[in-house]
């Protein structure tokens, strides 16, 4: 299994290009199930999660062409030839549940394996299911699979999410595009990935209003057509790489970055003493002398501070001057990086959903283990500023969500390399 070796202490200077958003692309690809014409996605990221979604869609009868070395994906679904999303694929990635709404909307039936638990908490899909029932689907849970039917087609309805769910909003948004009549989604997620999906669906002919607000109104149409859509920039990759110079010092431009995608995160970074400038091609982050200031962070649905940047922010605050509190409100059990950071000398005390971080002057390199996608990158960030060598093992987590992390960071002067199994 590959690991990543980081030798800390090098300042970072240069430019990092931001890729298309993994989470947006994982919702856009299943949208292709809604039409018999091809959907072309440009600016697609090249990641193992995208390959997993490709395998899933191919298993349902889609043809997926990867052009320009995987930067462009063309997904064609002349017909769905298999309506069962198998456990072996779904268990690898929760986002697989996003094929349920589109298959049901197009053909009136679908069978999808339940994703099961995952490393960062229980993460049920009950809201996806309740929402589809509100649109008239009949659901039956058998042998770990959801058997869904809506033989006469889905029907528009008003559905209010009891808690904000990104995936739930995406599944219902897609399903409602082909439902009869009007659907109103209340307390909907407002993440940029939702807006991107709505934008793509509109290009396919869907009638959607209110995306980006907590009430989305969808007027069902008879059929959707093909379209070409550029995937929005990855705000989590952006935030992660903004933290690299913030932690290691230096000045890095994030090309393709936009402040509006990560506004709450930028506010916190500035509070901690990091400079952010908007440029013509993106954002520039500068950290000069002096310690980072301690600051408190509470994760929340967009436009709040993203849970997917909490682990990386903890790596920054581990060396701040003073005590910071990080409160995780989206997922239970999302502090698995804390004991690993502690192996590097960080002082972190986790009580329930809050981590109390007492900044230390310097972290020390250590062998550490990645436990999930965002945790793994937080350990790499910590390693950039630590004294000596940090070796992060189990980096397959990293490859699910970060494209060429070693190349992007070493181009700015970081001393980082991947060590393959053969070399170990
Ligand atoms: C998406 C992102 C993930 C991010 C998360 C929150 C993708 C592929 N993944 O995940 O990176 O961390 O948003 O920003 O886009 N919940 C329920 N029942 C449901 C659905 C969700 O109780 O049916 C709960 C979850 O357990 C969690 C909260 O709602 O506590 C938010 O989850 P949700 O927004 O649905 O996250 P995902 O779409 O899975």
CSV table of C-alpha atoms and ligand atoms in Angstrom, one decimal:
chain,number,residue,atom,x,y,z
A,1,UNK,CA,0.0,0.0,0.0
A,2,UNK,CA,1.4,3.5,-0.9
A,3,UNK,CA,2.4,5.9,1.8
A,4,UNK,CA,3.4,9.6,1.6
A,5,UNK,CA,6.6,10.9,3.0
A,6,UNK,CA,6.8,14.6,4.0
A,7,UNK,CA,9.9,16.4,5.2
A,8,UNK,CA,8.7,19.5,7.0
A,9,UNK,CA,10.1,23.0,7.2
A,10,UNK,CA,10.0,24.2,3.6
A,11,UNK,CA,8.2,27.4,2.8
A,12,UNK,CA,5.7,27.2,-0.1
A,13,UNK,CA,5.7,29.5,-3.0
A,14,UNK,CA,4.0,29.1,-6.4
A,15,UNK,CA,0.7,28.2,-8.0
A,16,UNK,CA,-1.7,25.3,-7.4
A,17,UNK,CA,-4.4,24.7,-10.0
A,18,UNK,CA,-7.8,23.8,-8.4
A,19,UNK,CA,-9.6,20.8,-10.0
A,20,UNK,CA,-13.3,20.3,-10.6
A,21,UNK,CA,-15.2,19.3,-7.5
A,22,UNK,CA,-15.4,15.6,-6.7
A,23,UNK,CA,-18.7,16.0,-4.8
A,24,UNK,CA,-20.3,18.0,-7.6
A,25,UNK,CA,-19.1,15.5,-10.2
A,26,UNK,CA,-20.4,12.5,-8.2
A,27,UNK,CA,-23.9,14.1,-8.4
A,28,UNK,CA,-23.6,15.2,-12.0
A,29,UNK,CA,-22.7,11.8,-13.4
A,30,UNK,CA,-26.0,10.1,-12.2
A,31,UNK,CA,-27.9,13.0,-13.8
A,32,UNK,CA,-27.1,11.3,-17.1
A,33,UNK,CA,-29.5,8.5,-16.1
A,34,UNK,CA,-32.3,11.0,-16.6
A,35,UNK,CA,-31.9,11.3,-20.4
A,36,UNK,CA,-31.4,9.0,-23.4
A,37,UNK,CA,-29.0,11.6,-24.8
A,38,UNK,CA,-25.4,12.0,-23.6
A,39,UNK,CA,-24.3,14.3,-20.9
A,40,UNK,CA,-20.8,15.8,-21.3
A,41,UNK,CA,-19.0,16.9,-18.2
A,42,UNK,CA,-15.9,19.1,-18.7
A,43,UNK,CA,-13.3,19.9,-15.9
A,44,UNK,CA,-13.9,16.5,-14.3
A,45,UNK,CA,-11.4,15.6,-11.6
A,46,UNK,CA,-9.4,12.4,-12.0
A,47,UNK,CA,-10.0,10.5,-8.8
A,48,UNK,CA,-10.8,7.0,-7.6
A,49,UNK,CA,-14.3,8.0,-6.5
A,50,UNK,CA,-15.0,9.2,-10.0
A,51,UNK,CA,-13.9,5.8,-11.3
A,52,UNK,CA,-16.1,4.0,-8.8
A,53,UNK,CA,-19.1,6.1,-10.0
A,54,UNK,CA,-18.1,5.2,-13.6
A,55,UNK,CA,-18.1,1.5,-12.8
A,56,UNK,CA,-21.5,1.8,-11.1
A,57,UNK,CA,-23.0,3.7,-14.1
A,58,UNK,CA,-21.6,1.1,-16.5
A,59,UNK,CA,-23.1,-1.7,-14.5
A,60,UNK,CA,-26.5,0.0,-15.0
A,61,UNK,CA,-26.0,0.2,-18.8
A,62,UNK,CA,-24.5,3.6,-19.3
A,63,UNK,CA,-21.6,4.1,-21.7
A,64,UNK,CA,-18.9,6.3,-20.2
A,65,UNK,CA,-16.2,7.8,-22.4
A,66,UNK,CA,-13.2,9.4,-20.8
A,67,UNK,CA,-11.7,12.1,-23.1
A,68,UNK,CA,-8.7,14.3,-22.6
A,69,UNK,CA,-7.1,12.0,-20.1
A,70,UNK,CA,-10.2,11.9,-18.0
A,71,UNK,CA,-10.8,15.7,-17.9
A,72,UNK,CA,-13.9,15.2,-20.0
A,73,UNK,CA,-16.5,12.5,-19.3
A,74,UNK,CA,-19.3,11.7,-21.7
A,75,UNK,CA,-22.0,9.6,-20.1
A,76,UNK,CA,-24.6,8.1,-22.4
A,77,UNK,CA,-27.7,6.2,-21.2
A,78,UNK,CA,-29.7,5.2,-24.3
A,79,UNK,CA,-31.5,2.8,-22.0
A,80,UNK,CA,-30.9,1.6,-18.4
A,81,UNK,CA,-30.4,-2.1,-18.9
A,82,UNK,CA,-30.0,-3.1,-15.3
A,83,UNK,CA,-31.8,-1.4,-12.5
A,84,UNK,CA,-29.9,-2.8,-9.6
A,85,UNK,CA,-27.0,-1.0,-8.0
A,86,UNK,CA,-25.0,-3.8,-6.4
A,87,UNK,CA,-23.7,-3.9,-2.9
A,88,UNK,CA,-20.1,-4.5,-4.0
A,89,UNK,CA,-20.0,-1.1,-5.6
A,90,UNK,CA,-22.3,0.8,-3.3
A,91,UNK,CA,-20.4,-0.2,-0.2
A,92,UNK,CA,-17.2,1.5,-1.5
A,93,UNK,CA,-18.9,4.9,-1.8
A,94,UNK,CA,-22.0,6.4,-0.2
A,95,UNK,CA,-22.6,8.7,-3.1
A,96,UNK,CA,-23.8,5.6,-5.1
A,97,UNK,CA,-27.2,6.2,-3.5
A,98,UNK,CA,-27.6,9.1,-6.0
A,99,UNK,CA,-28.5,6.7,-8.8
A,100,UNK,CA,-31.8,5.9,-7.0
A,101,UNK,CA,-33.7,9.1,-7.7
A,102,UNK,CA,-32.8,9.3,-11.4
A,103,UNK,CA,-33.5,5.6,-12.2
A,104,UNK,CA,-36.8,5.8,-10.4
A,105,UNK,CA,-37.8,9.0,-12.2
A,106,UNK,CA,-36.9,7.7,-15.7
A,107,UNK,CA,-38.2,4.1,-15.5
A,108,UNK,CA,-40.4,3.9,-12.4
A,109,UNK,CA,-38.3,1.3,-10.7
A,110,UNK,CA,-34.9,0.8,-9.1
A,111,UNK,CA,-33.1,-1.4,-6.6
A,112,UNK,CA,-30.1,0.1,-4.8
A,113,UNK,CA,-28.0,-1.5,-2.0
A,114,UNK,CA,-28.0,0.5,1.3
A,115,UNK,CA,-24.6,2.0,1.7
A,116,UNK,CA,-24.2,0.9,5.3
A,117,UNK,CA,-22.1,2.6,8.0
A,118,UNK,CA,-18.9,4.4,7.3
A,119,UNK,CA,-15.9,5.7,9.2
A,120,UNK,CA,-17.3,9.1,10.1
A,121,UNK,CA,-20.6,8.0,11.8
A,122,UNK,CA,-23.8,6.3,11.0
A,123,UNK,CA,-24.7,8.4,8.0
A,124,UNK,CA,-28.2,6.9,7.2
A,125,UNK,CA,-30.1,7.6,3.9
A,126,UNK,CA,-33.5,7.8,5.5
A,127,UNK,CA,-34.1,11.3,4.2
A,128,UNK,CA,-33.5,10.3,0.6
A,129,UNK,CA,-36.0,7.5,1.1
A,130,UNK,CA,-38.6,9.7,2.9
A,131,UNK,CA,-38.4,12.3,0.2
A,132,UNK,CA,-38.9,9.7,-2.6
A,133,UNK,CA,-41.9,8.4,-0.8
A,134,UNK,CA,-43.3,11.9,-0.6
A,135,UNK,CA,-43.0,11.9,-4.5
A,136,UNK,CA,-45.1,8.8,-4.6
A,137,UNK,CA,-42.6,6.0,-4.6
A,138,UNK,CA,-43.3,2.7,-2.8
A,139,UNK,CA,-40.2,1.4,-1.0
A,140,UNK,CA,-39.4,-2.0,0.4
A,141,UNK,CA,-36.2,-2.7,2.3
A,142,UNK,CA,-35.1,-6.3,1.8
A,143,UNK,CA,-31.8,-8.1,2.1
A,144,UNK,CA,-29.9,-4.8,2.5
A,145,UNK,CA,-31.4,-3.4,-0.7
A,146,UNK,CA,-34.0,-0.6,-1.3
A,147,UNK,CA,-36.6,-1.8,-3.8
A,148,UNK,CA,-38.3,1.3,-5.1
A,149,UNK,CA,-41.3,1.5,-7.4
A,150,UNK,CA,-43.3,4.3,-9.0
A,151,UNK,CA,-45.0,2.5,-11.9
A,152,UNK,CA,-47.2,5.4,-12.8
A,153,UNK,CA,-44.3,7.8,-12.5
A,154,UNK,CA,-43.3,10.1,-9.7
A,155,UNK,CA,-45.6,13.0,-8.6
A,156,UNK,CA,-44.6,16.4,-7.5
A,157,UNK,CA,-45.0,17.2,-3.8
A,158,UNK,CA,-43.9,19.4,-1.0
A,159,UNK,CA,-41.1,17.9,1.1
A,160,UNK,CA,-39.4,19.5,4.0
A,161,UNK,CA,-36.0,18.1,5.2
A,162,UNK,CA,-35.9,17.8,9.0
A,163,UNK,CA,-32.2,18.3,8.8
A,164,UNK,CA,-30.1,19.7,5.9
A,165,UNK,CA,-28.8,16.9,3.6
A,166,UNK,CA,-26.6,17.5,0.6
A,167,UNK,CA,-27.1,14.1,-0.9
A,168,UNK,CA,-30.8,14.0,0.0
A,169,UNK,CA,-31.3,17.3,-1.8
A,170,UNK,CA,-29.4,16.1,-4.9
A,171,UNK,CA,-31.4,12.8,-5.1
A,172,UNK,CA,-34.8,14.6,-4.8
A,173,UNK,CA,-33.8,17.4,-7.1
A,174,UNK,CA,-32.9,14.9,-9.9
A,175,UNK,CA,-36.0,12.8,-9.2
A,176,UNK,CA,-38.4,15.8,-9.3
A,177,UNK,CA,-37.2,17.0,-12.7
A,178,UNK,CA,-39.2,14.2,-14.4
A,179,UNK,CA,-42.1,14.0,-11.8
A,180,UNK,CA,-45.6,15.1,-12.8
A,181,UNK,CA,-46.3,18.6,-11.5
A,182,UNK,CA,-44.5,20.8,-9.0
A,183,UNK,CA,-42.1,19.8,-6.2
A,184,UNK,CA,-41.0,22.1,-3.4
A,185,UNK,CA,-38.0,21.1,-1.4
A,186,UNK,CA,-37.9,23.0,1.9
A,187,UNK,CA,-34.9,23.3,4.2
A,188,UNK,CA,-32.8,22.2,1.1
A,189,UNK,CA,-29.0,22.2,1.1
A,190,UNK,CA,-27.5,25.4,-0.3
A,191,UNK,CA,-24.0,24.0,-1.1
A,192,UNK,CA,-22.3,25.2,-4.4
A,193,UNK,CA,-22.5,21.5,-5.6
A,194,UNK,CA,-26.4,21.8,-5.4
A,195,UNK,CA,-26.3,25.0,-7.5
A,196,UNK,CA,-24.0,23.3,-10.0
A,197,UNK,CA,-26.3,20.3,-10.3
A,198,UNK,CA,-29.3,22.5,-10.8
A,199,UNK,CA,-27.4,24.5,-13.5
A,200,UNK,CA,-26.6,21.3,-15.3
A,201,UNK,CA,-30.2,20.0,-15.1
A,202,UNK,CA,-31.4,23.3,-16.5
A,203,UNK,CA,-29.0,22.9,-19.4
A,204,UNK,CA,-30.7,19.5,-19.9
A,205,UNK,CA,-34.1,21.2,-20.0
A,206,UNK,CA,-35.2,21.0,-16.4
A,207,UNK,CA,-37.3,23.8,-14.8
A,208,UNK,CA,-35.7,24.6,-11.4
A,209,UNK,CA,-35.8,27.8,-9.3
A,210,UNK,CA,-34.4,28.7,-5.9
A,211,UNK,CA,-31.2,26.6,-5.9
A,212,UNK,CA,-28.7,28.2,-3.6
A,213,UNK,CA,-31.6,29.1,-1.2
A,214,UNK,CA,-33.3,26.7,1.3
A,215,UNK,CA,-36.4,26.4,-0.9
A,216,UNK,CA,-36.0,24.8,-4.3
A,217,UNK,CA,-39.0,24.7,-6.7
A,218,UNK,CA,-39.0,22.1,-9.5
A,219,UNK,CA,-41.6,22.0,-12.3
A,220,UNK,CA,-41.5,18.5,-13.7
A,221,UNK,CA,-41.0,18.1,-17.5
A,222,UNK,CA,-41.7,15.2,-19.9
A,223,UNK,CA,-38.1,14.5,-20.9
A,224,UNK,CA,-34.6,15.9,-20.5
A,225,UNK,CA,-32.1,16.2,-23.3
A,226,UNK,CA,-28.3,15.9,-23.4
A,227,UNK,CA,-26.0,18.8,-22.4
A,228,UNK,CA,-22.5,19.9,-21.9
A,229,UNK,CA,-21.6,21.2,-18.4
A,230,UNK,CA,-18.3,22.3,-16.7
A,231,UNK,CA,-17.9,21.0,-13.2
A,232,UNK,CA,-17.6,23.8,-10.6
A,233,UNK,CA,-14.2,24.2,-8.8
A,234,UNK,CA,-13.6,22.0,-5.8
A,235,UNK,CA,-14.0,24.2,-2.7
A,236,UNK,CA,-12.7,21.6,-0.4
A,237,UNK,CA,-9.5,21.1,-2.4
A,238,UNK,CA,-9.3,24.9,-2.6
A,239,UNK,CA,-9.6,25.3,1.2
A,240,UNK,CA,-7.1,22.5,1.8
A,241,UNK,CA,-4.4,24.0,-0.4
A,242,UNK,CA,-5.1,27.5,1.1
A,243,UNK,CA,-4.1,25.9,4.4
A,244,UNK,CA,-0.7,24.7,3.0
A,245,UNK,CA,1.0,28.1,2.9
A,246,UNK,CA,-1.0,29.1,6.0
A,247,UNK,CA,0.7,26.2,7.9
A,248,UNK,CA,4.1,26.1,6.2
A,249,UNK,CA,4.6,29.9,5.5
A,250,UNK,CA,5.0,31.5,2.1
A,251,UNK,CA,2.7,32.7,-0.7
A,252,UNK,CA,0.7,30.5,-3.0
A,253,UNK,CA,-1.8,31.3,-5.7
A,254,UNK,CA,-4.8,28.9,-6.0
A,255,UNK,CA,-5.8,29.3,-9.7
A,256,UNK,CA,-9.5,28.8,-10.3
A,257,UNK,CA,-10.3,29.5,-6.7
A,258,UNK,CA,-13.2,31.7,-5.7
A,259,UNK,CA,-13.7,33.3,-2.3
A,260,UNK,CA,-17.5,33.0,-2.6
A,261,UNK,CA,-17.1,29.2,-2.6
A,262,UNK,CA,-15.3,29.2,0.8
A,263,UNK,CA,-16.4,32.5,2.4
A,264,UNK,CA,-16.9,31.3,6.0
A,265,UNK,CA,-13.6,29.4,5.8
A,266,UNK,CA,-11.8,32.6,4.5
A,267,UNK,CA,-13.1,34.6,7.4
A,268,UNK,CA,-11.7,32.1,9.9
A,269,UNK,CA,-8.3,32.0,8.1
A,270,UNK,CA,-8.1,35.8,8.3
A,271,UNK,CA,-9.1,35.7,11.9
A,272,UNK,CA,-6.1,33.4,12.5
A,273,UNK,CA,-3.8,36.0,10.8
A,274,UNK,CA,-3.5,34.6,7.3
A,275,UNK,CA,-3.7,37.1,4.3
A,276,UNK,CA,-6.0,36.3,1.4
A,277,UNK,CA,-6.2,38.3,-1.8
A,278,UNK,CA,-8.5,37.9,-4.7
A,279,UNK,CA,-6.6,37.9,-8.0
A,280,UNK,CA,-7.7,37.8,-11.6
A,281,UNK,CA,-7.1,34.0,-11.9
A,282,UNK,CA,-8.0,32.9,-8.3
A,283,UNK,CA,-6.9,33.6,-4.7
A,284,UNK,CA,-3.5,34.2,-3.2
A,285,UNK,CA,-2.7,33.1,0.4
A,286,UNK,CA,0.2,34.6,2.2
A,287,UNK,CA,1.6,33.8,5.7
A,288,UNK,CA,4.6,35.7,6.8
A,289,UNK,CA,6.2,35.8,10.3
A,290,UNK,CA,4.6,35.1,13.6
A,291,UNK,CA,2.4,32.5,15.1
A,292,UNK,CA,-1.1,31.8,13.9
A,293,UNK,CA,-3.8,33.1,16.3
A,294,UNK,CA,-6.1,30.7,18.0
A,295,UNK,CA,-9.7,30.8,16.8
A,296,UNK,CA,-13.0,28.8,17.4
A,297,UNK,CA,-14.7,27.0,14.6
A,298,UNK,CA,-18.2,25.4,14.4
A,299,UNK,CA,-19.0,23.3,11.3
A,300,UNK,CA,-22.4,23.9,9.7
A,301,UNK,CA,-24.2,23.4,6.4
A,302,UNK,CA,-23.3,25.9,3.7
A,303,UNK,CA,-22.8,28.9,3.9
A,304,UNK,CA,-21.3,27.8,7.3
A,305,UNK,CA,-17.8,26.4,7.9
A,306,UNK,CA,-17.6,23.1,6.0
A,307,UNK,CA,-17.2,19.9,7.9
A,308,UNK,CA,-14.9,18.7,5.1
A,309,UNK,CA,-12.3,21.3,6.1
A,310,UNK,CA,-12.5,20.7,9.8
A,311,UNK,CA,-9.6,18.2,10.0
A,312,UNK,CA,-7.3,20.4,7.9
A,313,UNK,CA,-8.2,23.5,10.0
A,314,UNK,CA,-7.3,21.5,13.1
A,315,UNK,CA,-3.8,20.9,11.7
A,316,UNK,CA,-3.4,24.7,11.4
A,317,UNK,CA,-4.7,25.4,14.8
A,318,UNK,CA,-2.4,22.8,16.4
A,319,UNK,CA,0.4,25.3,16.2
A,320,UNK,CA,-1.6,28.4,17.0
A,321,UNK,CA,-0.8,30.8,19.8
A,322,UNK,CA,-3.5,29.9,22.4
A,323,UNK,CA,-6.5,27.6,22.7
A,324,UNK,CA,-9.0,26.9,19.9
A,325,UNK,CA,-12.2,25.0,20.0
A,326,UNK,CA,-13.5,23.0,17.0
A,327,UNK,CA,-17.1,22.0,17.2
A,328,UNK,CA,-18.3,19.3,14.7
A,329,UNK,CA,-22.0,19.6,14.2
A,330,UNK,CA,-22.5,17.6,11.0
A,331,UNK,CA,-21.0,14.2,11.7
A,332,UNK,CA,-20.5,12.3,14.9
A,333,UNK,CA,-17.1,10.6,15.3
A,334,UNK,CA,-15.2,12.9,12.9
A,335,UNK,CA,-12.1,13.5,15.0
A,336,UNK,CA,-10.2,10.4,14.1
A,337,UNK,CA,-7.3,12.7,12.9
A,338,UNK,CA,-6.9,14.1,16.5
A,339,UNK,CA,-5.0,11.1,18.0
A,340,UNK,CA,-2.8,11.0,14.8
A,341,UNK,CA,-2.1,14.7,15.1
A,342,UNK,CA,-1.3,14.0,18.8
A,343,UNK,CA,1.4,11.6,17.7
A,344,UNK,CA,3.0,14.6,16.0
A,345,UNK,CA,3.0,16.5,19.3
A,346,UNK,CA,-0.4,18.3,19.0
A,347,UNK,CA,-2.3,18.9,22.2
A,348,UNK,CA,-5.9,18.0,21.5
A,349,UNK,CA,-8.6,17.0,24.0
A,350,UNK,CA,-11.8,15.7,22.4
A,351,UNK,CA,-15.0,15.8,24.5
A,352,UNK,CA,-18.1,14.7,22.6
A,353,UNK,CA,-18.5,16.9,19.5
A,354,UNK,CA,-15.8,19.4,20.5
A,355,UNK,CA,-12.1,19.3,20.2
A,356,UNK,CA,-10.0,21.7,22.4
A,357,UNK,CA,-6.7,22.4,20.7
A,358,UNK,CA,-3.9,24.0,22.7
A,359,UNK,CA,-1.4,25.3,20.2
A,360,UNK,CA,2.2,24.2,20.4
A,361,UNK,CA,5.2,26.0,19.0
A,362,UNK,CA,6.1,23.2,16.6
A,363,UNK,CA,4.9,19.7,15.6
A,364,UNK,CA,7.3,16.9,15.2
A,365,UNK,CA,7.3,14.4,12.3
A,366,UNK,CA,6.0,10.9,13.0
A,367,UNK,CA,4.6,7.8,11.3
A,368,UNK,CA,0.8,8.3,11.2
A,369,UNK,CA,-2.2,6.6,9.6
A,370,UNK,CA,-4.9,8.1,7.4
A,371,UNK,CA,-8.3,7.2,8.7
A,372,UNK,CA,-10.5,8.9,6.1
A,373,UNK,CA,-10.2,11.2,3.1
A,374,UNK,CA,-10.0,14.6,4.9
A,375,UNK,CA,-8.1,13.2,7.9
A,376,UNK,CA,-5.4,12.0,5.6
A,377,UNK,CA,-4.8,15.4,4.0
A,378,UNK,CA,-4.8,17.1,7.4
A,379,UNK,CA,-1.8,14.8,8.4
A,380,UNK,CA,0.0,15.9,5.2
A,381,UNK,CA,-0.6,19.5,6.0
A,382,UNK,CA,0.7,19.0,9.5
A,383,UNK,CA,3.7,17.3,8.1
A,384,UNK,CA,4.6,20.4,6.0
A,385,UNK,CA,5.3,22.4,9.1
A,386,UNK,CA,6.6,19.6,11.4
A,387,UNK,CA,10.2,19.1,12.3
A,388,UNK,CA,11.6,16.1,10.6
A,389,UNK,CA,9.8,13.4,8.6
A,390,UNK,CA,6.1,12.5,8.6
A,391,UNK,CA,5.1,9.3,6.9
A,392,UNK,CA,1.4,9.0,6.2
A,393,UNK,CA,0.2,5.4,5.5
A,394,UNK,CA,-3.1,4.2,4.1
A,395,UNK,CA,-3.2,7.0,1.5
A,396,UNK,CA,-5.7,5.2,-0.7
A,397,UNK,CA,-8.2,7.4,1.2
A,398,UNK,CA,-6.4,10.4,-0.2
A,399,UNK,CA,-6.6,9.2,-3.8
A,400,UNK,CA,-10.4,9.2,-3.4
A,401,UNK,CA,-10.5,13.0,-3.3
A,402,UNK,CA,-7.2,14.7,-4.1
A,403,UNK,CA,-5.7,14.6,-7.6
A,404,UNK,CA,-1.8,14.5,-7.7
A,405,UNK,CA,-1.4,15.9,-4.2
A,406,UNK,CA,2.4,15.3,-4.2
A,407,UNK,CA,2.8,17.0,-7.6
A,408,UNK,CA,0.7,20.0,-6.6
A,409,UNK,CA,2.5,20.6,-3.3
A,410,UNK,CA,6.1,19.8,-4.6
A,411,UNK,CA,5.6,22.3,-7.4
A,412,UNK,CA,5.5,25.0,-4.7
A,413,UNK,CA,8.6,23.7,-2.9
A,414,UNK,CA,7.2,21.1,-0.5
A,415,UNK,CA,9.4,18.1,0.1
A,416,UNK,CA,6.9,15.4,-0.4
A,417,UNK,CA,7.0,12.0,-2.2
A,418,UNK,CA,4.9,9.0,-2.6
A,419,UNK,CA,6.5,5.7,-1.7
A,420,UNK,CA,5.0,2.7,-3.5
A,421,UNK,CA,4.6,-0.7,-2.1
A,422,UNK,CA,7.5,-2.1,-4.1
A,423,UNK,CA,9.8,0.5,-2.6
A,424,UNK,CA,8.8,-0.3,1.0
B,1,LIG,C1,-22.0,15.3,1.4
B,1,LIG,C2,-20.5,15.3,1.0
B,1,LIG,C3,-19.6,15.1,2.1
B,1,LIG,C4,-19.9,16.2,3.2
B,1,LIG,C5,-21.4,16.2,3.5
B,1,LIG,C6,-21.7,17.4,4.5
B,1,LIG,C7,-20.7,14.2,-1.2
B,1,LIG,C8,-20.5,13.0,-2.1
B,1,LIG,N1,-20.4,14.1,0.1
B,1,LIG,O1,-22.2,14.0,2.1
B,1,LIG,O2,-18.3,15.2,1.7
B,1,LIG,O3,-19.1,15.9,4.3
B,1,LIG,O4,-22.2,16.4,2.4
B,1,LIG,O5,-21.3,18.6,3.9
B,1,LIG,O6,-21.3,15.2,-1.7
B,1,LIG,N2,-28.3,12.4,7.2
B,1,LIG,C9,-29.3,11.6,7.8
B,1,LIG,N3,-30.1,11.0,6.9
B,1,LIG,C10,-30.0,11.1,5.5
B,1,LIG,C11,-28.9,11.8,5.0
B,1,LIG,C12,-28.1,12.5,5.9
B,1,LIG,O7,-29.5,11.5,9.0
B,1,LIG,O8,-30.8,10.5,4.8
B,1,LIG,C13,-27.4,13.1,8.1
B,1,LIG,C14,-25.9,12.6,8.0
B,1,LIG,O9,-25.7,11.5,8.8
B,1,LIG,C15,-25.2,13.8,8.5
B,1,LIG,C16,-26.0,15.0,8.0
B,1,LIG,O10,-27.3,14.4,7.8
B,1,LIG,O11,-25.1,13.8,9.9
B,1,LIG,C17,-25.6,15.6,6.7
B,1,LIG,O12,-25.3,14.6,5.7
B,1,LIG,P1,-25.4,14.9,4.2
B,1,LIG,O13,-25.5,16.4,4.0
B,1,LIG,O14,-26.5,14.1,3.6
B,1,LIG,O15,-24.0,14.4,3.7
B,1,LIG,P2,-23.7,13.6,2.3
B,1,LIG,O16,-24.6,14.0,1.2
B,1,LIG,O17,-23.7,12.1,2.6
